[in-house]
CSV table of C-alpha atoms and ligand atoms in Angstrom, one decimal:
chain,number,residue,atom,x,y,z
A,1,MET,CA,-6.0,-71.8,39.1
A,2,ASN,CA,-7.5,-68.1,39.5
A,3,GLN,CA,-7.5,-66.2,42.7
A,4,ILE,CA,-11.6,-68.0,43.5
A,5,GLU,CA,-9.6,-71.9,43.1
A,6,LEU,CA,-7.0,-70.9,45.3
A,7,ILE,CA,-9.0,-69.4,48.1
A,8,ARG,CA,-11.2,-72.7,47.9
A,9,ALA,CA,-7.9,-75.3,47.6
A,10,LEU,CA,-6.1,-73.5,50.9
A,11,PRO,CA,-6.3,-74.7,53.9
A,12,LYS,CA,-7.3,-72.7,56.6
A,13,ALA,CA,-7.7,-72.1,60.5
A,14,GLU,CA,-10.6,-69.5,61.5
A,15,LEU,CA,-9.5,-67.7,64.9
A,16,HIS,CA,-12.2,-65.4,65.1
A,17,VAL,CA,-15.8,-67.0,64.9
A,18,HIS,CA,-19.1,-67.0,67.3
A,19,ILE,CA,-20.5,-70.2,67.4
A,20,GLU,CA,-23.6,-68.2,68.6
A,21,GLY,CA,-23.2,-66.2,65.4
A,22,THR,CA,-22.9,-69.1,63.4
A,23,PHE,CA,-27.0,-69.8,63.9
A,24,GLU,CA,-28.9,-70.2,60.4
A,25,PRO,CA,-32.6,-68.8,60.7
A,26,GLU,CA,-33.5,-72.0,59.5
A,27,LEU,CA,-32.0,-74.1,62.3
A,28,MET,CA,-33.3,-71.3,65.1
A,29,PHE,CA,-36.7,-71.8,63.9
A,30,ALA,CA,-36.2,-75.4,64.3
A,31,ILE,CA,-34.9,-75.3,67.5
A,32,ALA,CA,-37.5,-72.8,68.5
A,33,GLN,CA,-40.1,-75.4,67.4
A,34,ARG,CA,-38.8,-78.1,69.5
A,35,ASN,CA,-38.1,-76.2,72.9
A,36,GLN,CA,-41.7,-74.2,72.1
A,37,ILE,CA,-40.2,-71.2,72.7
A,38,GLN,CA,-41.5,-67.9,70.6
A,39,ILE,CA,-39.6,-65.9,68.6
A,40,PRO,CA,-40.2,-63.0,67.3
A,41,TYR,CA,-40.1,-63.7,63.1
A,42,GLN,CA,-42.8,-65.2,61.0
A,43,SER,CA,-40.3,-66.7,59.0
A,44,VAL,CA,-37.2,-66.9,57.7
A,45,GLU,CA,-37.4,-64.4,55.5
A,46,GLU,CA,-38.4,-62.1,57.9
A,47,VAL,CA,-35.7,-62.7,59.9
A,48,LYS,CA,-33.0,-61.9,57.4
A,49,GLN,CA,-34.8,-58.7,57.3
A,50,ALA,CA,-33.7,-58.2,60.3
A,51,TYR,CA,-30.2,-58.3,60.1
A,52,ASN,CA,-29.6,-55.0,58.9
A,53,PHE,CA,-26.7,-53.3,61.1
A,54,HIS,CA,-25.8,-49.7,61.6
A,55,ASN,CA,-23.0,-50.3,64.5
A,56,LEU,CA,-22.0,-53.5,66.3
A,57,GLN,CA,-24.7,-52.7,69.6
A,58,SER,CA,-27.6,-53.2,66.9
A,59,PHE,CA,-26.2,-56.2,65.7
A,60,LEU,CA,-25.5,-57.5,69.2
A,61,ASP,CA,-29.2,-56.5,70.1
A,62,ILE,CA,-30.2,-59.1,67.7
A,63,TYR,CA,-27.9,-61.7,67.8
A,64,TYR,CA,-28.8,-62.3,72.1
A,65,ALA,CA,-32.2,-62.3,71.3
A,66,GLY,CA,-31.3,-65.5,68.7
A,67,ALA,CA,-29.2,-67.3,71.3
A,68,ASN,CA,-32.5,-67.4,73.4
A,69,VAL,CA,-33.8,-70.6,71.9
A,70,LEU,CA,-30.6,-72.5,72.9
A,71,VAL,CA,-31.4,-74.5,76.0
A,72,HIS,CA,-30.1,-78.4,75.8
A,73,GLU,CA,-27.3,-79.9,74.9
A,74,GLN,CA,-28.4,-81.2,71.7
A,75,ASP,CA,-29.1,-77.9,70.4
A,76,PHE,CA,-25.5,-76.6,71.4
A,77,TYR,CA,-24.1,-79.6,69.5
A,78,ASP,CA,-26.8,-79.0,66.7
A,79,LEU,CA,-25.4,-75.0,66.4
A,80,ALA,CA,-21.8,-76.2,66.2
A,81,TRP,CA,-22.1,-79.1,64.3
A,82,ALA,CA,-23.9,-76.8,61.5
A,83,TYR,CA,-20.6,-74.8,61.7
A,84,PHE,CA,-18.3,-77.8,61.2
A,85,GLU,CA,-20.3,-78.6,58.3
A,86,LYS,CA,-19.5,-74.9,56.8
A,87,CYS,CA,-16.0,-75.6,57.4
A,88,ALA,CA,-15.9,-78.9,55.7
A,89,GLU,CA,-17.4,-76.7,53.0
A,90,ASP,CA,-14.7,-74.0,52.7
A,91,ARG,CA,-11.5,-76.2,53.3
A,92,VAL,CA,-11.0,-74.7,56.9
A,93,VAL,CA,-9.0,-77.6,58.9
A,94,HIS,CA,-8.8,-76.2,62.4
A,95,THR,CA,-10.9,-73.0,64.1
A,96,GLU,CA,-10.7,-71.6,67.3
A,97,MET,CA,-14.1,-70.7,68.4
A,98,PHE,CA,-15.4,-68.2,71.0
A,99,PHE,CA,-18.5,-69.7,72.9
A,100,ASP,CA,-20.6,-66.8,75.4
A,101,PRO,CA,-21.3,-68.8,78.7
A,102,GLN,CA,-22.9,-65.9,80.3
A,103,THR,CA,-25.7,-65.7,77.1
A,104,HIS,CA,-26.9,-69.0,78.3
A,105,THR,CA,-26.1,-69.0,82.0
A,106,GLU,CA,-27.7,-65.9,82.8
A,107,ARG,CA,-31.3,-67.7,81.1
A,108,GLY,CA,-30.9,-70.8,83.9
A,109,VAL,CA,-28.7,-73.0,81.4
A,110,GLU,CA,-26.0,-74.7,82.8
A,111,PHE,CA,-22.4,-74.3,81.8
A,112,ALA,CA,-21.5,-78.0,82.0
A,113,THR,CA,-24.5,-77.9,79.3
A,114,VAL,CA,-23.0,-75.5,76.9
A,115,LEU,CA,-19.7,-77.1,76.6
A,116,ALA,CA,-20.8,-80.7,76.9
A,117,GLY,CA,-22.8,-80.1,73.7
A,118,LEU,CA,-20.1,-78.0,72.2
A,119,LYS,CA,-17.4,-80.5,72.7
A,120,ARG,CA,-19.1,-83.2,71.8
A,121,ALA,CA,-19.8,-81.5,68.2
A,122,CYS,CA,-16.1,-81.1,68.8
A,123,THR,CA,-15.0,-84.5,68.9
A,124,ASP,CA,-17.2,-85.4,66.0
A,125,ALA,CA,-15.9,-83.1,63.8
A,126,LYS,CA,-12.2,-84.5,64.2
A,127,GLU,CA,-13.8,-88.0,63.6
A,128,LYS,CA,-15.9,-87.5,60.7
A,129,LEU,CA,-14.9,-84.6,58.9
A,130,GLY,CA,-10.8,-84.5,60.0
A,131,ILE,CA,-11.6,-81.2,61.2
A,132,SER,CA,-9.8,-80.5,64.3
A,133,SER,CA,-10.8,-77.1,66.8
A,134,GLN,CA,-10.5,-75.4,70.0
A,135,LEU,CA,-12.9,-73.4,72.5
A,136,ILE,CA,-12.6,-70.1,73.9
A,137,MET,CA,-14.6,-68.6,76.5
A,138,CYS,CA,-15.2,-65.1,76.7
A,139,PHE,CA,-16.4,-62.6,79.0
A,140,LEU,CA,-19.3,-60.3,78.2
A,141,ARG,CA,-17.5,-56.8,78.7
A,142,HIS,CA,-20.8,-55.5,79.3
A,143,LEU,CA,-21.4,-57.5,82.3
A,144,SER,CA,-19.3,-56.9,85.6
A,145,GLU,CA,-15.8,-57.9,86.5
A,146,GLU,CA,-18.0,-59.9,89.3
A,147,LYS,CA,-20.2,-62.0,86.9
A,148,ALA,CA,-16.6,-62.1,84.8
A,149,PHE,CA,-14.9,-63.9,87.8
A,150,GLU,CA,-17.9,-65.7,88.6
A,151,THR,CA,-17.7,-67.0,84.8
A,152,LEU,CA,-14.1,-68.2,85.6
A,153,GLU,CA,-15.0,-69.9,88.5
A,154,GLN,CA,-17.5,-71.9,86.5
A,155,ALA,CA,-14.6,-72.8,83.7
A,156,LEU,CA,-12.2,-74.0,85.7
A,157,PRO,CA,-13.4,-77.2,86.5
A,158,PHE,CA,-13.3,-77.5,82.5
A,159,LYS,CA,-9.7,-76.1,82.0
A,160,ASP,CA,-8.6,-78.6,79.9
A,161,ASP,CA,-11.6,-78.3,77.1
A,162,ILE,CA,-10.8,-75.0,76.8
A,163,ILE,CA,-7.3,-73.2,75.5
A,164,ALA,CA,-8.0,-69.3,76.1
A,165,ILE,CA,-10.0,-67.0,77.4
A,166,GLY,CA,-11.6,-63.9,75.4
A,167,LEU,CA,-13.9,-60.4,75.8
A,168,ASP,CA,-16.3,-59.4,73.7
A,169,SER,CA,-19.5,-57.7,73.2
A,170,SER,CA,-20.1,-54.2,73.5
A,171,GLU,CA,-16.5,-52.5,73.3
A,172,VAL,CA,-16.8,-48.7,73.4
A,173,GLY,CA,-16.9,-47.7,77.1
A,174,HIS,CA,-16.1,-51.6,78.5
A,175,PRO,CA,-12.2,-50.8,78.6
A,176,PRO,CA,-10.1,-53.8,78.9
A,177,SER,CA,-8.4,-52.3,82.2
A,178,LYS,CA,-12.4,-52.9,83.4
A,179,PHE,CA,-11.0,-56.8,83.5
A,180,GLU,CA,-7.8,-56.7,84.5
A,181,ARG,CA,-7.9,-58.7,87.8
A,182,VAL,CA,-9.9,-61.2,86.3
A,183,PHE,CA,-7.6,-61.6,83.3
A,184,THR,CA,-4.5,-62.1,85.4
A,185,LYS,CA,-6.1,-65.0,87.5
A,186,ALA,CA,-7.4,-66.6,84.0
A,187,ARG,CA,-3.1,-66.4,83.0
A,188,GLU,CA,-2.6,-68.0,86.5
A,189,ALA,CA,-4.3,-70.6,86.0
A,190,GLY,CA,-2.7,-71.5,82.5
A,191,PHE,CA,-5.7,-70.2,79.9
A,192,LEU,CA,-4.2,-68.0,76.8
A,193,ILE,CA,-6.0,-64.6,76.2
A,194,VAL,CA,-7.4,-63.1,73.3
A,195,ALA,CA,-9.2,-60.2,73.2
A,196,HIS,CA,-11.6,-57.8,70.7
A,197,ALA,CA,-10.3,-54.6,70.5
A,198,GLY,CA,-10.4,-51.9,68.0
A,199,GLU,CA,-13.1,-52.9,66.2
A,200,GLU,CA,-15.3,-49.8,66.9
A,201,GLY,CA,-13.0,-48.7,70.2
A,202,PRO,CA,-9.7,-46.3,69.9
A,203,PRO,CA,-6.5,-47.9,69.6
A,204,GLU,CA,-6.1,-47.2,73.6
A,205,TYR,CA,-7.8,-50.2,74.3
A,206,ILE,CA,-5.3,-52.0,72.2
A,207,TRP,CA,-2.8,-51.3,74.3
A,208,GLU,CA,-4.6,-51.9,77.5
A,209,ALA,CA,-5.0,-55.7,75.7
A,210,LEU,CA,-1.6,-56.0,75.3
A,211,ASP,CA,-0.5,-53.9,78.1
A,212,LEU,CA,-3.4,-54.9,80.8
A,213,LEU,CA,-4.8,-58.1,79.8
A,214,LYS,CA,-1.5,-59.6,77.8
A,215,VAL,CA,-3.2,-61.3,75.0
A,216,ASN,CA,-1.6,-64.1,72.6
A,217,ARG,CA,-3.7,-62.2,69.9
A,218,ILE,CA,-5.3,-58.8,69.2
A,219,ASP,CA,-9.6,-59.5,67.7
A,220,HIS,CA,-10.5,-57.3,65.2
A,221,GLY,CA,-7.9,-54.3,65.9
A,222,VAL,CA,-8.5,-53.0,62.2
A,223,ARG,CA,-7.8,-49.2,64.3
A,224,SER,CA,-4.7,-50.0,65.0
A,225,GLU,CA,-3.9,-48.3,61.8
A,226,GLU,CA,-4.8,-44.9,63.8
A,227,ASP,CA,-1.8,-44.9,65.6
A,228,GLU,CA,2.0,-45.2,64.3
A,229,ARG,CA,3.3,-46.5,67.5
A,230,LEU,CA,1.3,-49.3,68.2
A,231,MET,CA,1.9,-50.2,64.5
A,232,THR,CA,5.7,-50.8,65.2
A,233,ARG,CA,4.9,-52.6,68.3
A,234,LEU,CA,2.6,-55.2,66.5
A,235,ILE,CA,4.8,-56.0,63.8
A,236,ALA,CA,7.8,-56.0,65.7
A,237,GLU,CA,6.0,-58.6,68.5
A,238,LYS,CA,4.6,-60.6,65.0
A,239,MET,CA,0.9,-59.7,67.2
A,240,PRO,CA,-1.7,-61.7,65.1
A,241,LEU,CA,-5.1,-59.7,64.1
A,242,THR,CA,-7.9,-61.4,63.4
A,243,VAL,CA,-9.6,-59.8,61.0
A,244,CYS,CA,-13.3,-59.8,60.1
A,245,PRO,CA,-13.8,-58.4,56.7
A,246,LEU,CA,-17.6,-58.7,56.1
A,247,SER,CA,-18.6,-58.9,59.8
A,248,ASN,CA,-16.5,-55.0,59.5
A,249,LEU,CA,-18.8,-54.4,56.1
A,250,LYS,CA,-22.3,-54.9,58.1
A,251,LEU,CA,-21.0,-52.9,61.0
A,252,CYS,CA,-20.2,-50.3,59.3
A,253,VAL,CA,-16.9,-50.3,60.8
A,254,VAL,CA,-15.6,-49.6,57.1
A,255,LYS,CA,-18.5,-48.0,54.5
A,256,ASP,CA,-17.0,-50.1,51.5
A,257,MET,CA,-14.7,-53.2,51.2
A,258,GLY,CA,-12.7,-51.4,48.7
A,259,GLU,CA,-11.8,-49.4,52.0
A,260,HIS,CA,-10.7,-52.0,53.8
A,261,ASN,CA,-7.2,-51.9,55.4
A,262,ILE,CA,-6.4,-55.2,55.5
A,263,ARG,CA,-4.5,-55.4,52.1
A,264,ARG,CA,-2.7,-52.6,53.7
A,265,LEU,CA,-1.9,-53.9,57.1
A,266,LEU,CA,-0.1,-57.0,55.6
A,267,GLN,CA,2.1,-54.9,53.2
A,268,LYS,CA,2.8,-52.9,56.4
A,269,GLY,CA,4.3,-56.3,58.0
A,270,VAL,CA,1.3,-56.6,60.4
A,271,HIS,CA,0.3,-60.9,61.2
A,272,VAL,CA,-2.9,-60.2,59.7
A,273,THR,CA,-5.4,-62.9,59.3
A,274,VAL,CA,-9.2,-63.6,57.8
A,275,ASN,CA,-12.0,-64.8,59.8
A,276,SER,CA,-15.9,-65.1,59.8
A,277,ASP,CA,-16.7,-63.8,63.2
A,278,ASP,CA,-20.6,-63.9,63.0
A,279,PRO,CA,-21.2,-66.0,59.8
A,280,SER,CA,-24.7,-66.2,59.7
A,281,TYR,CA,-25.6,-62.6,60.3
A,282,PHE,CA,-22.9,-61.3,58.5
A,283,GLY,CA,-23.3,-62.8,55.3
A,284,GLY,CA,-20.6,-65.4,54.8
A,285,TYR,CA,-18.2,-67.7,56.2
A,286,MET,CA,-14.5,-67.9,55.8
A,287,ASN,CA,-14.7,-68.2,51.9
A,288,ASP,CA,-16.7,-65.3,51.4
A,289,ASN,CA,-14.7,-63.6,53.5
A,290,PHE,CA,-11.5,-63.9,51.3
A,291,ILE,CA,-13.6,-63.8,48.1
A,292,ALA,CA,-15.0,-60.6,49.2
A,293,ILE,CA,-11.4,-58.9,50.3
A,294,GLN,CA,-10.2,-60.7,47.0
A,295,GLU,CA,-12.7,-58.9,44.6
A,296,ALA,CA,-12.7,-55.6,46.4
A,297,LEU,CA,-8.8,-55.3,47.0
A,298,ALA,CA,-6.9,-57.9,43.9
A,299,LEU,CA,-5.3,-59.6,46.4
A,300,SER,CA,-2.1,-61.4,44.7
A,301,HIS,CA,-1.8,-65.3,44.9
A,302,ASP,CA,1.1,-64.7,47.4
A,303,GLU,CA,-1.3,-62.6,49.7
A,304,LEU,CA,-3.6,-64.8,49.8
A,305,LYS,CA,-1.2,-67.8,50.7
A,306,GLN,CA,0.7,-65.4,53.1
A,307,LEU,CA,-3.2,-64.8,54.8
A,308,ALA,CA,-4.1,-68.3,55.0
A,309,ILE,CA,-0.5,-69.2,56.1
A,310,ASN,CA,-0.6,-66.3,59.1
A,311,SER,CA,-4.1,-68.6,60.1
A,312,PHE,CA,-2.0,-71.2,61.5
A,313,GLU,CA,0.6,-69.2,62.8
A,314,ALA,CA,-1.5,-67.5,64.9
A,315,SER,CA,-3.2,-70.6,66.4
A,316,PHE,CA,-2.3,-72.3,69.0
A,317,ILE,CA,-2.0,-75.8,67.5
A,318,SER,CA,1.6,-77.3,67.6
A,319,ASP,CA,4.8,-76.1,65.7
A,320,GLU,CA,4.4,-79.4,63.8
A,321,GLU,CA,0.9,-79.5,63.4
A,322,LYS,CA,1.7,-75.8,62.2
A,323,GLN,CA,5.0,-76.5,59.6
A,324,LYS,CA,2.5,-79.5,58.1
A,325,TRP,CA,-0.4,-77.2,56.8
A,326,ILE,CA,2.5,-74.2,56.2
A,327,GLU,CA,4.1,-76.6,53.7
A,328,GLU,CA,1.0,-77.6,52.1
A,329,ILE,CA,0.0,-74.1,51.5
A,330,LYS,CA,3.5,-73.2,49.9
A,331,ALA,CA,3.0,-76.5,47.5
A,332,ILE,CA,-0.1,-75.1,46.0
B,1,HPA,N1,-17.7,-58.1,68.9
B,1,HPA,C1,-18.0,-58.0,69.5
B,1,HPA,N2,-18.7,-58.9,70.2
B,1,HPA,C2,-19.2,-59.7,69.3
B,1,HPA,C3,-18.8,-59.8,68.3
B,1,HPA,C4,-18.2,-58.9,67.7
B,1,HPA,O1,-17.7,-58.6,66.3
B,1,HPA,N3,-19.3,-60.2,67.9
B,1,HPA,C5,-20.3,-61.5,68.4
B,1,HPA,N4,-20.0,-61.0,69.8
B,2,ZN,ZN1,-15.8,-61.1,67.1
């Protein structure tokens, strides 16, 4: 079995994917038409041409504009279902998906509408595709602490449907410390915690995510390598980093995939995982990300298997489930 065949054969868990970032232009056009909403593009080709980013913010502007056509429960269902079909193709057998309720509630869409559509897709994915899933609700960090508190209030009646709370959107200038109090409340309510940190922001933001938000995982975290003391801490605590290689390339966090530090982080003993982030915008789903790093960094069979094992170990599934998938990986 060559490396590409191994990548395709491995069962994998995806731990860093924004469901709004899986919105393919074809589906965006179809939903815009059905909801009679104008989008500033004439064709699918024109949409794809707009996907030329130079940093995180240049992407976020387009990503939020695309999400504007999502209004009805069925829209959120269709969005998530299309992603689950990609998971099935890539042998992603478990996924923990981010959703950004504020992107929708700020436009007048009910929190319950968003959640109902996503949840129905999750139920169908288990039944029809055998894919398990969880939902992670993110606060938009460019908005206020007060807005985050309001969003947490809206989520409380749906506590059982949401496994964790995360933090995303424009990182620089919006450190984790801005949200310390609302994450304390979320933890007290029983949610697990994750946060984007160290994508464009400095290692200091990763320290804050660990010490103030008390995260269970760091999303991205690729800048941790700049801080030796932080590296020692991450390794000692076996703190997972949900790394997104094609995202890092498209948002110019790295200039070239050959410069990506995921293999070096793995070799140093950091608990890294591979993820797609916003696959419709960044040029690929799970296996595309694996193949991109494989081609640029020449990972060994054992390293590819370790990345797949890490994805289950870092996930929020039960220990029995973890063991089952890890044994299957080791037997390949
Ligand atoms: N970083 C921050 N916010 C995001 C991202 C990301 O990579 N994708 C969607 N929202
Ligand atoms: Zn992300």
